[in-house]
mmCIF file of C-alpha atoms in Angstrom:
data_model
loop_
_atom_site.group_PDB
_atom_site.id
_atom_site.type_symbol
_atom_site.label_atom_id
_atom_site.label_comp_id
_atom_site.label_asym_id
_atom_site.label_seq_id
_atom_site.Cartn_x
_atom_site.Cartn_y
_atom_site.Cartn_z
ATOM 1 C CA UNK A 282 -10.521 -15.025 7.881
ATOM 2 C CA UNK A 283 -8.444 -11.923 7.192
ATOM 3 C CA UNK A 284 -9.707 -8.639 5.812
ATOM 4 C CA UNK A 285 -7.727 -5.644 4.618
ATOM 5 C CA UNK A 286 -9.617 -2.376 4.491
ATOM 6 C CA UNK A 287 -8.081 0.599 2.702
ATOM 7 C CA UNK A 288 -8.932 4.273 2.948
ATOM 8 C CA UNK A 289 -7.563 7.572 1.749
ATOM 9 C CA UNK A 290 -7.630 7.495 -2.033
ATOM 10 C CA UNK A 291 -9.027 10.310 -4.137
ATOM 11 C CA UNK A 292 -8.340 13.025 -6.666
ATOM 12 C CA UNK A 293 -5.406 15.394 -6.272
ATOM 13 C CA UNK A 294 -3.504 17.801 -8.468
ATOM 14 C CA UNK A 295 0.028 17.064 -9.570
ATOM 15 C CA UNK A 296 2.467 18.030 -6.853
ATOM 16 C CA UNK A 297 -0.046 17.333 -4.122
ATOM 17 C CA UNK A 298 -0.150 14.703 -1.401
ATOM 18 C CA UNK A 299 -2.356 11.831 -0.330
ATOM 19 C CA UNK A 300 -2.205 9.407 2.566
ATOM 20 C CA UNK A 301 -3.405 5.827 2.219
ATOM 21 C CA UNK A 302 -4.193 3.673 5.244
ATOM 22 C CA UNK A 303 -4.933 -0.025 5.541
ATOM 23 C CA UNK A 304 -6.083 -2.022 8.552
ATOM 24 C CA UNK A 305 -5.832 -5.787 8.779
ATOM 25 C CA UNK A 306 -8.549 -7.462 10.812
ATOM 26 C CA UNK A 307 -9.609 -11.022 11.537
ATOM 27 C CA UNK A 308 -8.238 -14.020 13.301
ATOM 28 C CA UNK A 309 -4.480 -14.256 13.118
ATOM 29 C CA UNK A 310 -1.506 -14.207 15.422
ATOM 30 C CA UNK A 311 0.763 -11.828 13.606
ATOM 31 C CA UNK A 312 0.998 -9.948 10.331
ATOM 32 C CA UNK A 313 4.353 -10.366 8.653
ATOM 33 C CA UNK A 314 5.168 -8.037 5.764
ATOM 34 C CA UNK A 315 2.697 -5.395 4.629
ATOM 35 C CA UNK A 316 2.726 -3.124 1.650
ATOM 36 C CA UNK A 317 1.087 -1.413 -1.289
ATOM 37 C CA UNK A 318 0.818 -2.353 -4.931
ATOM 38 C CA UNK A 319 -0.819 -0.440 -7.745
ATOM 39 C CA UNK A 320 -2.432 -1.238 -11.039
ATOM 40 C CA UNK A 321 -2.822 1.352 -13.763
ATOM 41 C CA UNK A 322 -5.123 0.828 -16.756
ATOM 42 C CA UNK A 323 -3.539 -1.536 -19.254
ATOM 43 C CA UNK A 324 -0.604 -2.306 -16.978
ATOM 44 C CA UNK A 325 0.306 -5.130 -14.632
ATOM 45 C CA UNK A 326 0.048 -4.765 -10.897
ATOM 46 C CA UNK A 327 3.359 -3.517 -9.534
ATOM 47 C CA UNK A 328 4.974 -3.106 -6.153
ATOM 48 C CA UNK A 329 4.939 0.423 -4.755
ATOM 49 C CA UNK A 330 6.389 -0.143 -1.288
ATOM 50 C CA UNK A 331 6.554 -2.811 1.351
ATOM 51 C CA UNK A 332 7.663 -3.036 4.949
ATOM 52 C CA UNK A 333 8.656 -6.024 7.021
ATOM 53 C CA UNK A 334 7.401 -6.753 10.504
ATOM 54 C CA UNK A 335 10.514 -4.900 11.665
ATOM 55 C CA UNK A 336 11.695 -1.704 9.994
ATOM 56 C CA UNK A 337 13.000 -2.983 6.685
ATOM 57 C CA UNK A 338 11.436 -1.219 3.701
ATOM 58 C CA UNK A 339 11.761 -1.287 -0.036
ATOM 59 C CA UNK A 340 10.315 0.992 -2.690
ATOM 60 C CA UNK A 341 9.805 1.039 -6.401
ATOM 61 C CA UNK A 342 12.422 3.256 -8.032
ATOM 62 C CA UNK A 343 9.677 5.487 -9.412
ATOM 63 C CA UNK A 344 8.470 6.501 -5.937
ATOM 64 C CA UNK A 345 11.717 6.693 -3.975
ATOM 65 C CA UNK A 346 12.089 10.028 -2.243
ATOM 66 C CA UNK A 347 8.393 10.855 -2.689
ATOM 67 C CA UNK A 348 6.519 8.056 -0.884
ATOM 68 C CA UNK A 349 7.007 6.814 2.656
ATOM 69 C CA UNK A 350 5.631 3.585 4.088
ATOM 70 C CA UNK A 351 5.146 2.996 7.802
ATOM 71 C CA UNK A 352 3.253 0.604 10.017
ATOM 72 C CA UNK A 353 1.839 0.256 13.487
ATOM 73 C CA UNK A 354 2.202 -3.374 14.522
ATOM 74 C CA UNK A 355 -0.040 -2.970 17.559
ATOM 75 C CA UNK A 356 -2.885 -1.803 15.306
ATOM 76 C CA UNK A 357 -2.043 -3.993 12.296
ATOM 77 C CA UNK A 358 -2.036 -0.848 10.194
ATOM 78 C CA UNK A 359 0.119 0.226 7.276
ATOM 79 C CA UNK A 360 0.236 3.773 5.920
ATOM 80 C CA UNK A 361 1.554 5.112 2.632
ATOM 81 C CA UNK A 362 2.312 8.826 2.594
ATOM 82 C CA UNK A 363 2.493 10.013 -0.990
ATOM 83 C CA UNK A 364 4.035 13.410 -1.728
ATOM 84 C CA UNK A 365 4.907 15.222 -4.946
ATOM 85 C CA UNK A 366 2.359 13.148 -6.808
ATOM 86 C CA UNK A 367 2.613 12.847 -10.562
ATOM 87 C CA UNK A 368 0.071 12.000 -13.228
ATOM 88 C CA UNK A 369 1.815 8.661 -13.728
ATOM 89 C CA UNK A 370 0.982 7.729 -10.116
ATOM 90 C CA UNK A 371 -2.664 7.420 -11.150
ATOM 91 C CA UNK A 372 -3.792 3.863 -10.445
ATOM 92 C CA UNK A 373 -5.817 1.635 -8.177
ATOM 93 C CA UNK A 374 -3.753 1.059 -5.060
ATOM 94 C CA UNK A 375 -4.039 -2.274 -3.255
ATOM 95 C CA UNK A 376 -3.031 -3.024 0.281
ATOM 96 C CA UNK A 377 -1.183 -6.341 0.677
ATOM 97 C CA UNK A 378 -0.148 -8.391 3.649
ATOM 98 C CA UNK A 379 1.563 -11.688 4.276
ATOM 99 C CA UNK A 380 0.191 -13.776 7.121
ATOM 100 C CA UNK A 381 1.492 -17.304 7.724
ATOM 101 C CA UNK A 382 2.970 -17.310 4.213
ATOM 102 C CA UNK A 383 -0.377 -16.475 2.596
ATOM 103 C CA UNK A 384 -1.028 -13.316 0.605
ATOM 104 C CA UNK A 385 -4.030 -11.152 1.347
ATOM 105 C CA UNK A 386 -5.309 -8.185 -0.643
ATOM 106 C CA UNK A 387 -7.561 -5.243 -0.005
ATOM 107 C CA UNK A 388 -10.330 -4.222 -2.368
ATOM 108 C CA UNK A 389 -8.306 -1.356 -3.823
ATOM 109 C CA UNK A 390 -8.618 2.405 -3.648
ATOM 110 C CA UNK A 391 -8.452 4.771 -6.614
ATOM 111 C CA UNK A 392 -5.783 7.461 -6.727
ATOM 112 C CA UNK A 393 -6.117 9.976 -9.544
ATOM 113 C CA UNK A 394 -3.546 12.699 -10.105
ATOM 114 C CA UNK A 395 -4.541 15.462 -12.494
ATOM 115 C CA UNK A 396 -1.863 17.249 -14.447
#
């Protein structure tokens, strides 16, 4: 069984920063890709950023230059540093990981950016 536990969401003013963390725990050999998705009210869940087990990353166009994803393979942890936040970044953010070709999701953490 695999669990993803997120932390770090909250309320911030536009232009501010937040840092989201996610730890994968359970019985597995290795975590492959990890990343973050978000779901705003009335919208579909969308990719924010993901990172391979190496150093390859990709970002949604809307967050490029503002968000940075990183991971610690030894700790099975992925971090999303979010800077210059905008009101349109408001959403529930979900941690995601791929382990043995299966997708796993965290419970979600709310990020609210006030304008």
